[in-house]
Short mmCIF file of C-alpha atoms and ligand atoms in Angstrom, two decimals:
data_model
loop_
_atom_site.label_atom_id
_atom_site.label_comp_id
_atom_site.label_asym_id
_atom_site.label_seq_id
_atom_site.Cartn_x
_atom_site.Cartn_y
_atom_site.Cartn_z
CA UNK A 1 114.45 74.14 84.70
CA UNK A 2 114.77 76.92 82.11
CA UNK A 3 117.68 79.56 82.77
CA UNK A 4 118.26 83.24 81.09
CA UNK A 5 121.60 83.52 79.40
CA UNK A 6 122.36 87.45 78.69
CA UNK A 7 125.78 88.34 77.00
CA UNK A 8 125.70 91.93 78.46
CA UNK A 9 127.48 94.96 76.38
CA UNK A 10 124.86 95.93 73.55
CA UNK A 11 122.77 99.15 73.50
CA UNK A 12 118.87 98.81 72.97
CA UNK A 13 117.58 99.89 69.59
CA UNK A 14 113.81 99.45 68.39
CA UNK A 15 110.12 99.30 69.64
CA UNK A 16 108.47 96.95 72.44
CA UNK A 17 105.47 96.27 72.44
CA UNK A 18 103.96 96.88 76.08
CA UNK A 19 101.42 93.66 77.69
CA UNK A 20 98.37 94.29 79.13
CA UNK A 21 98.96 95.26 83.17
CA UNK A 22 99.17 91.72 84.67
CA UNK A 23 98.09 93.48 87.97
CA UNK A 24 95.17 94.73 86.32
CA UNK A 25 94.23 91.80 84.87
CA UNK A 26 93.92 89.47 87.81
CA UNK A 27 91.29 91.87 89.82
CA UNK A 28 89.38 92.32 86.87
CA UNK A 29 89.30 88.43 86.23
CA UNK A 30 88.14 87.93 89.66
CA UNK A 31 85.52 89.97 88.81
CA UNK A 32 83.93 87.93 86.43
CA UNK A 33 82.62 85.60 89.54
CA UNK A 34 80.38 88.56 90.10
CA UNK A 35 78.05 87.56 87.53
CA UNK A 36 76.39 84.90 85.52
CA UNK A 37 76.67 86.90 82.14
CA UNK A 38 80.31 86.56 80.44
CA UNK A 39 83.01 89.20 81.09
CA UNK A 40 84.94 89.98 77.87
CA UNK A 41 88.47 90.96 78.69
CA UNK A 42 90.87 92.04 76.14
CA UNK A 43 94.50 92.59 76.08
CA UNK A 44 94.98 89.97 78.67
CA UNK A 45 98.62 89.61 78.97
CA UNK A 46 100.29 85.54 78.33
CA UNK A 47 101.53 84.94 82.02
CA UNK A 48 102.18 82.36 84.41
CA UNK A 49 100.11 83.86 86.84
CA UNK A 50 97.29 84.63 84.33
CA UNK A 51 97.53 81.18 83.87
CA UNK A 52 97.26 80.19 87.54
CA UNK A 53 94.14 82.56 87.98
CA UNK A 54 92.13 80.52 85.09
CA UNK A 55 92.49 77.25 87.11
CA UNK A 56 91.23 79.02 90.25
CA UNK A 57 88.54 80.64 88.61
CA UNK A 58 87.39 77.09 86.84
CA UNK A 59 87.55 75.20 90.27
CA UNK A 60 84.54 77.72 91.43
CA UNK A 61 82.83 76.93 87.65
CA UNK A 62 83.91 79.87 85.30
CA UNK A 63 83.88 78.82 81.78
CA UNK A 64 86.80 80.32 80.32
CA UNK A 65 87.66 80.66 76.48
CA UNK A 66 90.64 82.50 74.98
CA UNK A 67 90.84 83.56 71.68
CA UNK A 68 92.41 86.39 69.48
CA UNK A 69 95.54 85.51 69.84
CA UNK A 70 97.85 87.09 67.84
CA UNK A 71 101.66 86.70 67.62
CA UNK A 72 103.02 88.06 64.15
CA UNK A 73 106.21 90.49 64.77
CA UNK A 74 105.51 94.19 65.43
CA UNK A 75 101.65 93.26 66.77
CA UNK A 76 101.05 93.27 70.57
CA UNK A 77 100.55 89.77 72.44
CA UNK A 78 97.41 90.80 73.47
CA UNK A 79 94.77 87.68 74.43
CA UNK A 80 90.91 87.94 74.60
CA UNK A 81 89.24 85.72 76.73
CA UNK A 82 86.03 85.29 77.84
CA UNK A 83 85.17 84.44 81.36
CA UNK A 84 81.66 82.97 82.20
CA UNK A 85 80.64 81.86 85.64
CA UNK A 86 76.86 80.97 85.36
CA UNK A 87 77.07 78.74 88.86
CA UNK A 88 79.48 78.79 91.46
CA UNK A 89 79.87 75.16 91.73
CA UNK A 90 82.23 75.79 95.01
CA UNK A 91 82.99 78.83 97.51
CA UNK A 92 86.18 77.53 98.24
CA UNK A 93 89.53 78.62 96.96
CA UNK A 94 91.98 75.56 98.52
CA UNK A 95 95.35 75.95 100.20
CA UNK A 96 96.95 74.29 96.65
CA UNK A 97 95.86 76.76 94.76
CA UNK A 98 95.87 79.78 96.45
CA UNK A 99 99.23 79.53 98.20
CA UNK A 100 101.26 79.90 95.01
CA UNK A 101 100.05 83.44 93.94
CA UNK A 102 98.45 86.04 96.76
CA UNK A 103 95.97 87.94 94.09
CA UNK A 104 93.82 84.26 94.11
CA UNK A 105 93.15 85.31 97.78
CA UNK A 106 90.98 88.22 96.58
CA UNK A 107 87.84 85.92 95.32
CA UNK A 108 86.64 86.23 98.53
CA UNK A 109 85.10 89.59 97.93
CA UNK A 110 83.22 88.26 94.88
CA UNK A 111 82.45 84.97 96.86
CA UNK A 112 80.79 86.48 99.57
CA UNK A 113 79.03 89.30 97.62
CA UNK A 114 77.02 86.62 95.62
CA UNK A 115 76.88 83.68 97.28
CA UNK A 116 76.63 84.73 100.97
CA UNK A 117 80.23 82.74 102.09
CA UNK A 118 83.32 81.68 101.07
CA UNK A 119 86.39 79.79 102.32
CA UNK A 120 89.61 80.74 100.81
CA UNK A 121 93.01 79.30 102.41
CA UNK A 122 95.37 82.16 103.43
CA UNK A 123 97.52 83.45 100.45
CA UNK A 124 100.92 82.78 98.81
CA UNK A 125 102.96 84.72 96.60
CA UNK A 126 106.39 86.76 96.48
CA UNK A 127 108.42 86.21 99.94
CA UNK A 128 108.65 89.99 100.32
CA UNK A 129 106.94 90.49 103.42
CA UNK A 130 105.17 88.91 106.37
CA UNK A 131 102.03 90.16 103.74
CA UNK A 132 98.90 89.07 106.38
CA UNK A 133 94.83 89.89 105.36
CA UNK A 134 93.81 91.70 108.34
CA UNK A 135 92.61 94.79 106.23
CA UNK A 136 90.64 92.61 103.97
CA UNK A 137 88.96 91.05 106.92
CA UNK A 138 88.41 94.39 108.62
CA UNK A 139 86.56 95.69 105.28
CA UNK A 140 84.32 92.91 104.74
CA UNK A 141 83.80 92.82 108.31
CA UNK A 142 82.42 96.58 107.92
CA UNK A 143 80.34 95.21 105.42
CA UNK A 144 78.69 92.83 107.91
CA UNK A 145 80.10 89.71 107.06
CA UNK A 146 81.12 87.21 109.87
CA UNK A 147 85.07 86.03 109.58
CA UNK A 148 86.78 83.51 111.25
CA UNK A 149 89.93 82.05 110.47
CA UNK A 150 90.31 78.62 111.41
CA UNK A 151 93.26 75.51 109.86
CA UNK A 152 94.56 78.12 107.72
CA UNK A 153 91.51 79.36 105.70
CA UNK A 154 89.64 82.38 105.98
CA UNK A 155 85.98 81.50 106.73
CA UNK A 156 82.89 84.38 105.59
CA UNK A 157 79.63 84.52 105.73
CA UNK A 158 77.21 87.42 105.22
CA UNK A 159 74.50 87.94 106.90
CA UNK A 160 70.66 86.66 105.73
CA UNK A 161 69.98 89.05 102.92
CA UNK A 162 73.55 89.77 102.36
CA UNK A 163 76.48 92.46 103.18
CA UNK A 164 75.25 95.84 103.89
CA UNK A 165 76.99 98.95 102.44
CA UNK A 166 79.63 100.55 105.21
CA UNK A 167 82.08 102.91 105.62
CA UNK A 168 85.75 102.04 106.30
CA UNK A 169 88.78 103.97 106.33
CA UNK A 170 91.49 102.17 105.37
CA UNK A 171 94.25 102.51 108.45
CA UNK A 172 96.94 101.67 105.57
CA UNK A 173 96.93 101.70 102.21
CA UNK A 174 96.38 98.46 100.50
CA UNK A 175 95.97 97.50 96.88
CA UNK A 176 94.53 93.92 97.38
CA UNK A 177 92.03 95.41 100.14
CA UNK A 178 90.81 97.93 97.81
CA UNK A 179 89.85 95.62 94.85
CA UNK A 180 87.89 93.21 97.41
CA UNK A 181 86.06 95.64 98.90
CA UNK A 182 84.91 97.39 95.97
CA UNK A 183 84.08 94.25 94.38
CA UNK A 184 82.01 92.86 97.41
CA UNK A 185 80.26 96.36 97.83
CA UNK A 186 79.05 95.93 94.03
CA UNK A 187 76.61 93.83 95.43
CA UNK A 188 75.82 94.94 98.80
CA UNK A 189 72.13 96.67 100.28
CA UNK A 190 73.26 100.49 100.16
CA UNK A 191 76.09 102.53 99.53
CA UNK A 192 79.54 102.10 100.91
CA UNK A 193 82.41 104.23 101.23
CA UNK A 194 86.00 103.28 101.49
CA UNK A 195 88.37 106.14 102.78
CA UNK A 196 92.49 106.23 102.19
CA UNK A 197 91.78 103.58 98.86
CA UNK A 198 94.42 102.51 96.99
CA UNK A 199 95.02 105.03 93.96
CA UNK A 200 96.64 102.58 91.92
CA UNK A 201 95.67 103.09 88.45
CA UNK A 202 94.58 98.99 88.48
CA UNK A 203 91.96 100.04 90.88
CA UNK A 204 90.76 102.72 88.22
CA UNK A 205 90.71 100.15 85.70
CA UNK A 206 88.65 97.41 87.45
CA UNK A 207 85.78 100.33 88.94
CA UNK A 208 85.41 101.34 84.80
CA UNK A 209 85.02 97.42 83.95
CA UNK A 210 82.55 96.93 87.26
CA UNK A 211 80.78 100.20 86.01
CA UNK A 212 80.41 98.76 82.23
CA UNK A 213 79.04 95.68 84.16
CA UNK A 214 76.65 97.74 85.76
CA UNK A 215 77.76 98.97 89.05
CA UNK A 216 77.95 102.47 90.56
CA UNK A 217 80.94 103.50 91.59
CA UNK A 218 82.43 106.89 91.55
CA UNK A 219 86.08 107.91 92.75
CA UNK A 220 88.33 105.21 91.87
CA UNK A 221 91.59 106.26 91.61
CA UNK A 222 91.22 108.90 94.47
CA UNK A 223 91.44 108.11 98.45
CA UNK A 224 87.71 107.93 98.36
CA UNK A 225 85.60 105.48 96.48
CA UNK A 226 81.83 105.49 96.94
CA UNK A 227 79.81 102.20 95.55
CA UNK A 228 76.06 102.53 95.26
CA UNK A 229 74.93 98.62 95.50
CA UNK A 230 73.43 96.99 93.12
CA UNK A 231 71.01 93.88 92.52
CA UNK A 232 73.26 92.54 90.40
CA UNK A 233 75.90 92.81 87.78
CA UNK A 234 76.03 92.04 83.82
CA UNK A 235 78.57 91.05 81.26
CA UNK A 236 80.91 93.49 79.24
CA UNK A 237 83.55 93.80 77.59
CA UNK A 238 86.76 95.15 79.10
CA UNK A 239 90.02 95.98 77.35
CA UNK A 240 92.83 95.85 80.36
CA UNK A 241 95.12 98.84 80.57
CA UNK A 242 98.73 98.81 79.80
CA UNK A 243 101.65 97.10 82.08
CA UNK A 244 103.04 100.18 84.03
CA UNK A 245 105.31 98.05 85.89
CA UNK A 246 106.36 96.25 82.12
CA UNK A 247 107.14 100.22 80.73
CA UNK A 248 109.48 100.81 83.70
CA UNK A 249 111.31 98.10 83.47
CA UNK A 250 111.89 98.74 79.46
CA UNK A 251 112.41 102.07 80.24
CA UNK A 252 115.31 101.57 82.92
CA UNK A 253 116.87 99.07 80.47
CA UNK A 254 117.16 101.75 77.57
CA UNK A 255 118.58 104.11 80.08
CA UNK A 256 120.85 101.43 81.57
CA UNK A 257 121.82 100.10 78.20
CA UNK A 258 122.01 103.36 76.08
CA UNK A 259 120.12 103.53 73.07
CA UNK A 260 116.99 104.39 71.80
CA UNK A 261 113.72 102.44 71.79
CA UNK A 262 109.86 103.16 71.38
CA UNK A 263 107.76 101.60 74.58
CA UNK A 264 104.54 100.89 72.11
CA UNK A 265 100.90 100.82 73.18
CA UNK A 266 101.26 102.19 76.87
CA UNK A 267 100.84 105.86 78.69
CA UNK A 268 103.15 107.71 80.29
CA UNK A 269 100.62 109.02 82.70
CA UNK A 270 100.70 105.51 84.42
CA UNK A 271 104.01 106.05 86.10
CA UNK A 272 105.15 110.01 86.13
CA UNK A 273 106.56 109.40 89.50
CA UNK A 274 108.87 107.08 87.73
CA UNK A 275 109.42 108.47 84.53
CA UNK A 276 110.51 111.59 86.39
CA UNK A 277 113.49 109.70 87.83
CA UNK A 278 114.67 108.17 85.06
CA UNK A 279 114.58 111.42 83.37
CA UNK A 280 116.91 112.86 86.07
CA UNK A 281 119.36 109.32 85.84
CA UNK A 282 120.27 110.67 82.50
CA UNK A 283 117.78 109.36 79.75
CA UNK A 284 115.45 111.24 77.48
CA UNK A 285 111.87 110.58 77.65
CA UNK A 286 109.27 111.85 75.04
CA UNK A 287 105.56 110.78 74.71
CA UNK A 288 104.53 109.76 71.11
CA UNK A 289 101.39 108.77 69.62
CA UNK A 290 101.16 105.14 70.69
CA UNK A 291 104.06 105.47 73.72
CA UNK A 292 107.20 106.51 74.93
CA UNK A 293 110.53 107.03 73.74
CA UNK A 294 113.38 106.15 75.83
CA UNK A 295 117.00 107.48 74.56
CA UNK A 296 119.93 107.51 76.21
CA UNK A 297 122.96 108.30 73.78
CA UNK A 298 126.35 109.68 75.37
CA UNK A 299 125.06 110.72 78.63
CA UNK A 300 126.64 108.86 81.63
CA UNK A 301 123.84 107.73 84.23
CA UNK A 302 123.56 110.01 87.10
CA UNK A 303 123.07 108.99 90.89
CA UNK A 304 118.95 109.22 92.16
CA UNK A 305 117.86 108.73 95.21
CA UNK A 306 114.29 107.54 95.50
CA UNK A 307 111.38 106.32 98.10
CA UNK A 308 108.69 103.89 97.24
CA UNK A 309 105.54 104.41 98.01
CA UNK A 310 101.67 103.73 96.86
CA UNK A 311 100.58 105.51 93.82
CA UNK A 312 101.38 108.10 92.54
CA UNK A 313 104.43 107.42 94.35
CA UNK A 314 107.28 105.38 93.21
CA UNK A 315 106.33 102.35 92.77
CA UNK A 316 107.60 99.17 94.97
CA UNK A 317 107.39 97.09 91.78
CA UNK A 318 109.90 99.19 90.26
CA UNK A 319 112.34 99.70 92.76
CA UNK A 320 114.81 96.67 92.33
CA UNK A 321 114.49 97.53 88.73
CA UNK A 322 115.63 101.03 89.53
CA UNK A 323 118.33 99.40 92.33
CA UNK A 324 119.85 98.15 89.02
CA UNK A 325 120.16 101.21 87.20
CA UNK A 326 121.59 102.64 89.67
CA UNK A 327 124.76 100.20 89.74
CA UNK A 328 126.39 102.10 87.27
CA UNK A 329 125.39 105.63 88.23
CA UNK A 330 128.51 107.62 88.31
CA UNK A 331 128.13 108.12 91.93
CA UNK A 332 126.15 107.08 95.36
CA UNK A 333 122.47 107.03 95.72
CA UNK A 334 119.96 105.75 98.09
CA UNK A 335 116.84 103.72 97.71
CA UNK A 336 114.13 103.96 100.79
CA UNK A 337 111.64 100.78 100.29
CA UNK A 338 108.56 101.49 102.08
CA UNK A 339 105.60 99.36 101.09
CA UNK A 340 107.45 95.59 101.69
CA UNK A 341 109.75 94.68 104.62
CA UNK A 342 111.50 92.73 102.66
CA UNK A 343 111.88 93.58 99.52
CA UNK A 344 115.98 94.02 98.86
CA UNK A 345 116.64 89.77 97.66
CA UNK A 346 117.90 91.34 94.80
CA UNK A 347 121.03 93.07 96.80
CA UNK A 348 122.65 89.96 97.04
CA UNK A 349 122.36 88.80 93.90
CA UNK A 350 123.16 92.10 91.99
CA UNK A 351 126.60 92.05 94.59
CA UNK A 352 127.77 88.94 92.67
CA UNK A 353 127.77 90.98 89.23
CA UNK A 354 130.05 93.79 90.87
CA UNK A 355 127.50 96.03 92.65
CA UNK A 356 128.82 98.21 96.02
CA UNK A 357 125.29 98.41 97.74
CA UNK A 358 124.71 98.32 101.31
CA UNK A 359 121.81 97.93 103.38
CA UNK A 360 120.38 100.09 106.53
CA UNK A 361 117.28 98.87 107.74
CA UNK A 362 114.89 99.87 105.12
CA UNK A 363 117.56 101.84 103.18
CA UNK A 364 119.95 100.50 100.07
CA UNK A 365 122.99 102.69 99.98
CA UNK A 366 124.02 102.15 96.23
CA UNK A 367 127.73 103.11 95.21
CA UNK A 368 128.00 103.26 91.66
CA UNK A 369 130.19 101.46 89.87
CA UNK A 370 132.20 101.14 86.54
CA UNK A 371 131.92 98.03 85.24
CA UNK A 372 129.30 95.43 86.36
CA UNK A 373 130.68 91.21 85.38
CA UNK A 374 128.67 89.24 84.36
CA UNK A 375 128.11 85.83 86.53
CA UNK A 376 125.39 83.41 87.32
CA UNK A 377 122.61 84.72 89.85
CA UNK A 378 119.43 83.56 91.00
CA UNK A 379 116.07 84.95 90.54
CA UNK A 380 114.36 85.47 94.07
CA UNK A 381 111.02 87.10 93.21
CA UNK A 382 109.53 88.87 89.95
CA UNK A 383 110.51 92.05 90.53
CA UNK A 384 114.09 91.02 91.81
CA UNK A 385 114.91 88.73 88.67
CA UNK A 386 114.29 91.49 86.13
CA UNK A 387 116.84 93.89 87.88
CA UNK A 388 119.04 90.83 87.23
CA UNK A 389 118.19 91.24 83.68
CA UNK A 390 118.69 94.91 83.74
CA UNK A 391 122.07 94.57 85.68
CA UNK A 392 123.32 91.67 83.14
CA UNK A 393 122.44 94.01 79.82
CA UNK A 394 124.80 95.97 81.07
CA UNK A 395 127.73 93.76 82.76
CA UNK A 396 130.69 92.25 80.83
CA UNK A 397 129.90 88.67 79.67
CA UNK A 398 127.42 86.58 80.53
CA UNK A 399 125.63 86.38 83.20
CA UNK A 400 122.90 82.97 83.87
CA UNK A 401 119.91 84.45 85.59
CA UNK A 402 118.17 80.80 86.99
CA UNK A 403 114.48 80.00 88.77
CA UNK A 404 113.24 81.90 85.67
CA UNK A 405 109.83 80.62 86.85
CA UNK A 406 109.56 84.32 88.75
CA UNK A 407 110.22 85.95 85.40
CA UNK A 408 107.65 84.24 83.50
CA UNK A 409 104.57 85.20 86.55
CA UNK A 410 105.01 88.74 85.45
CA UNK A 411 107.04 89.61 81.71
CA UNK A 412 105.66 88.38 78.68
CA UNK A 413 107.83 86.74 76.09
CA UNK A 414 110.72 89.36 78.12
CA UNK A 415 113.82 87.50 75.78
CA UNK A 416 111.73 88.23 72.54
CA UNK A 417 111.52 91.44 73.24
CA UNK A 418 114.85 92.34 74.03
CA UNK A 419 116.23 90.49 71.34
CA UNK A 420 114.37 92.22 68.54
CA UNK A 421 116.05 95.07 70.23
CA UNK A 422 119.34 94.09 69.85
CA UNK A 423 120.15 92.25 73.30
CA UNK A 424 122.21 89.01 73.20
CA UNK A 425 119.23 87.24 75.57
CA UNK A 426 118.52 83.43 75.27
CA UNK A 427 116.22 81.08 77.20
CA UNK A 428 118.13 77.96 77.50
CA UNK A 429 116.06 74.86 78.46
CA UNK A 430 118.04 72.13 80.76
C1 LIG B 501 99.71 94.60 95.00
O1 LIG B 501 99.91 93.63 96.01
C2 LIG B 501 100.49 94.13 93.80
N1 LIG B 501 99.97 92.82 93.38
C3 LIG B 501 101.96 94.00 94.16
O2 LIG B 501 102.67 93.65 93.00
C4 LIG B 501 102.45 95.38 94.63
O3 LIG B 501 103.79 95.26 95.04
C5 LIG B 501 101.59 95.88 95.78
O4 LIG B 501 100.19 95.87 95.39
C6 LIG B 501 101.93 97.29 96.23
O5 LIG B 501 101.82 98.17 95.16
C7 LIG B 501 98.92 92.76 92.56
O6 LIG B 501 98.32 93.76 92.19
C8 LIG B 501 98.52 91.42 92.09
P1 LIG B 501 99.11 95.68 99.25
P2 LIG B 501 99.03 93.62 97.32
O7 LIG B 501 97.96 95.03 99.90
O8 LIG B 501 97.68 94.08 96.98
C9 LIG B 501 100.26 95.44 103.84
C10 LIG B 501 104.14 92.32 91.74
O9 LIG B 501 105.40 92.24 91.77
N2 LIG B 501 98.98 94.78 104.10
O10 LIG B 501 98.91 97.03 98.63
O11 LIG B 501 99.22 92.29 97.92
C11 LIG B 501 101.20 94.58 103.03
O12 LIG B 501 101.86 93.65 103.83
C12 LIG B 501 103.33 92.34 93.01
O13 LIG B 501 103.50 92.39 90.69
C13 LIG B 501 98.60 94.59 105.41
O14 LIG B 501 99.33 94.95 106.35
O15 LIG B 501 99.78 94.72 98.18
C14 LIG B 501 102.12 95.64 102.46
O16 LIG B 501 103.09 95.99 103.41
C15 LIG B 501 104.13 92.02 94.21
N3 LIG B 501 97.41 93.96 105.66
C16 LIG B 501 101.20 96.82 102.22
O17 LIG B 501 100.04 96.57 103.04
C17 LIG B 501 96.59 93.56 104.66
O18 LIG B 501 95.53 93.00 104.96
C18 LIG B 501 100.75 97.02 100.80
O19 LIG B 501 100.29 95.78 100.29
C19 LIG B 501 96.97 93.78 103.34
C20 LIG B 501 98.17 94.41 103.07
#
């Protein structure tokens, strides 16, 4: 099983080039079920999970072709592929597929929109949280379809002439909940509208590539999203938007680090919220033409506290990342997770390099400290296993970051891109 080897000590210095939003990407390939053209997507990022998502979509028939790859230094990693689903050869999405990444859960909504039912086994994913589908069911429910969970799958049908546009206030914000229920209301008789939506700008990105496809949809990206059915949908051609959650992490390692390195081909708009408090840890951040510059040069890193919570909040995604910063702040700080129950695996592991952090119910109290040491640690979920990264950049010596697996669902070709910045990162291959 491959391990990450990082000799920690050496400032950043250079330009990344930021993925395609993996979080974007798997709604909007998902979408492609809801036609019989081909969806175009470009800028799809080289990922486990991407990866995962193309053998789901091909057990329900999509025809999937990648091309434009392109790897030469200094270019982005960007991927097009084209998705095709002219049948649906099955409506169901089986326990061994969908248990080993949540988003696969979310064909349902294109399922049921165009072929009347589906069966998809209850999701997988990260262990952060008890994570159930009641909101999904709830919101298809108000779209009249019939739901029944029965041997661990999720059984819906829509009525004879299909769902029926509805309106539903979401009594919780949910990501997942708002991509399925937009999606399914594409298709439905009559207009639905979904109140308290996710503002996530992922669920921006997949209403502009259902819009090119030919649905009606206004207010994506606001708490309320109005879809005007349609008979059905088209093809198009999508480019995904950039990995906010990828320029975060990038970001925090320039300001944990020190240094100075341009975060190419991504906006600054995605994560303000973010940006804002790793301004006010002690790094520099400037917008540029085609990015962001990060620079840290003899400023110390300053304590932050911060609170996650859905967009344009701080984001959950980045909040180990930002746990790891915040080891070496030069004094205490406290991080509030909201979104996940269980979302702090990383404490443990980021103890083991040095770190004084503990932990009051949802609360990390974070002591900063001098010198982090490097040591070997295990990788407990995607978000978690970066901060690892983060924290080892930084500590003396090496540290051995193993079940890499959770690094590769979510950072592209992460060791290439530190190392052409100057990081001492290797993958090493047992
Ligand atoms: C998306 O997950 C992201 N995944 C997650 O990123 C991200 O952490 C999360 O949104 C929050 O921003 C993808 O986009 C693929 P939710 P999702 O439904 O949609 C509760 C990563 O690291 N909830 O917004 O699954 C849920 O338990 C991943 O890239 C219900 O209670 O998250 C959580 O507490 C991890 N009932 C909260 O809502 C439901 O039916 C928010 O979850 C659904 C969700």
């Amino acid at each position: 099983m491959d391990r990450i080897r990082i000799v920690g000590g050496n400032q950043l210095h250079g330009v990344i080039p930021i993925s395609g939003a993996k979080n974007a990407a798997l709604p909007l390939m998902i979408a492609s079920l809801l036609t019989d053209d081909t969806l175009t997507l470009e800028n799809v990022p080289h990922l486990a999970d991407v990866e995962q998502l193309i053998r789901i979509l091909g057990n329900h028939g999509a025809d999937i072709s990648v091309n434009g790859r392109r790897e030469r230094q200094g270019e982005s990693y960007a991927r097009t592929i084209h998705f095709t689903s002219r049948n649906i050869v099955s409506t169901t999405a089986p326990y061994e597929l969908v248990s080993k990444m949540r988003a696969s859960f979310w064909v349902i909504g294109p399922l049921l929109a165009r072929e009347g039912k589906a069966r998809v086994s209850l999701p997988g994913g990260c262990a952060i949280g008890t994570r159930p589908v009641d909101l999904f069911i709830e919101g298809l429910t108000a779209l009249g379809a019939n739901i029944e969970i029965d041997g661990g799958y999720v059984n819906a049908t829509a009525p004879e002439g299909g769902l029926t546009g509805g309106r539903y206030v979401f009594p919780k914000v949910s990501v997942g909940a708002t991509h399925v229920l937009m999606m399914a209301a594409t298709l439905a008789n009559g207009t639905t509208v979904i109140g308290n939506a996710a503002r996530e700008p992922e669920v921006a990105d997949l209403a502009k590539c259902l819009n090119a496809m030919g649905a009606r949809i206004t207010g994506a990206g606001t708490g309320t999203i109005t879809i005007e059915g349609v008979r059905s949908l088209s093809g198009a051609r999508h480019r995904v938007l950039p990995d906010r959650i990828e320029t975060g992490t990038y970001a925090m390692a320039v300001a944990m680090t020190g240094g100075d390195v341009i975060l190419e081909d991504t906006e600054a708009s995605l994560l303000d919220t973010a940006l804002e408090a790793i301004r006010r840890a002690g790094a520099e951040i400037s917008e540029t033409n085609s990015g962001i510059r990060v620079v840290r040069n003899g400023a110390g890193i300053r304590p932050v506290d911060i609170v996650t919570d859905p967009f344009p909040g701080f984001p959950t995604d980045l909040q180990a990342q930002f746990m790891g910063l915040m080891t070496k702040s030069s004094g205490v700080s406290h991080i509030t997770e909201t979104i996940f129950e269980n979302r702090f695996m990383h404490v443990q592991e980021l103890a083991r390099l040095g770190a004084k952090i503990s932990l009051s119910g949802q609360t990390a109290k974070i002591e900063g400290v001098g010198r982090l040491k490097g040591a070997p640690v295990m990788a407990t979920d995607l978000r978690a296993s970066v901060s690892l990264v983060i924290a080892g950049l930084a500590a003396e010596g090496e540290t051995m970051v193993s079940r890499v697996y959770h690094l590769d669902r979510g950072f592209e070709r992460l060791e290439e891109k530190l190392t052409r910045c100057g990081a001492h990162v290797e993958r090493v291959s047992d």
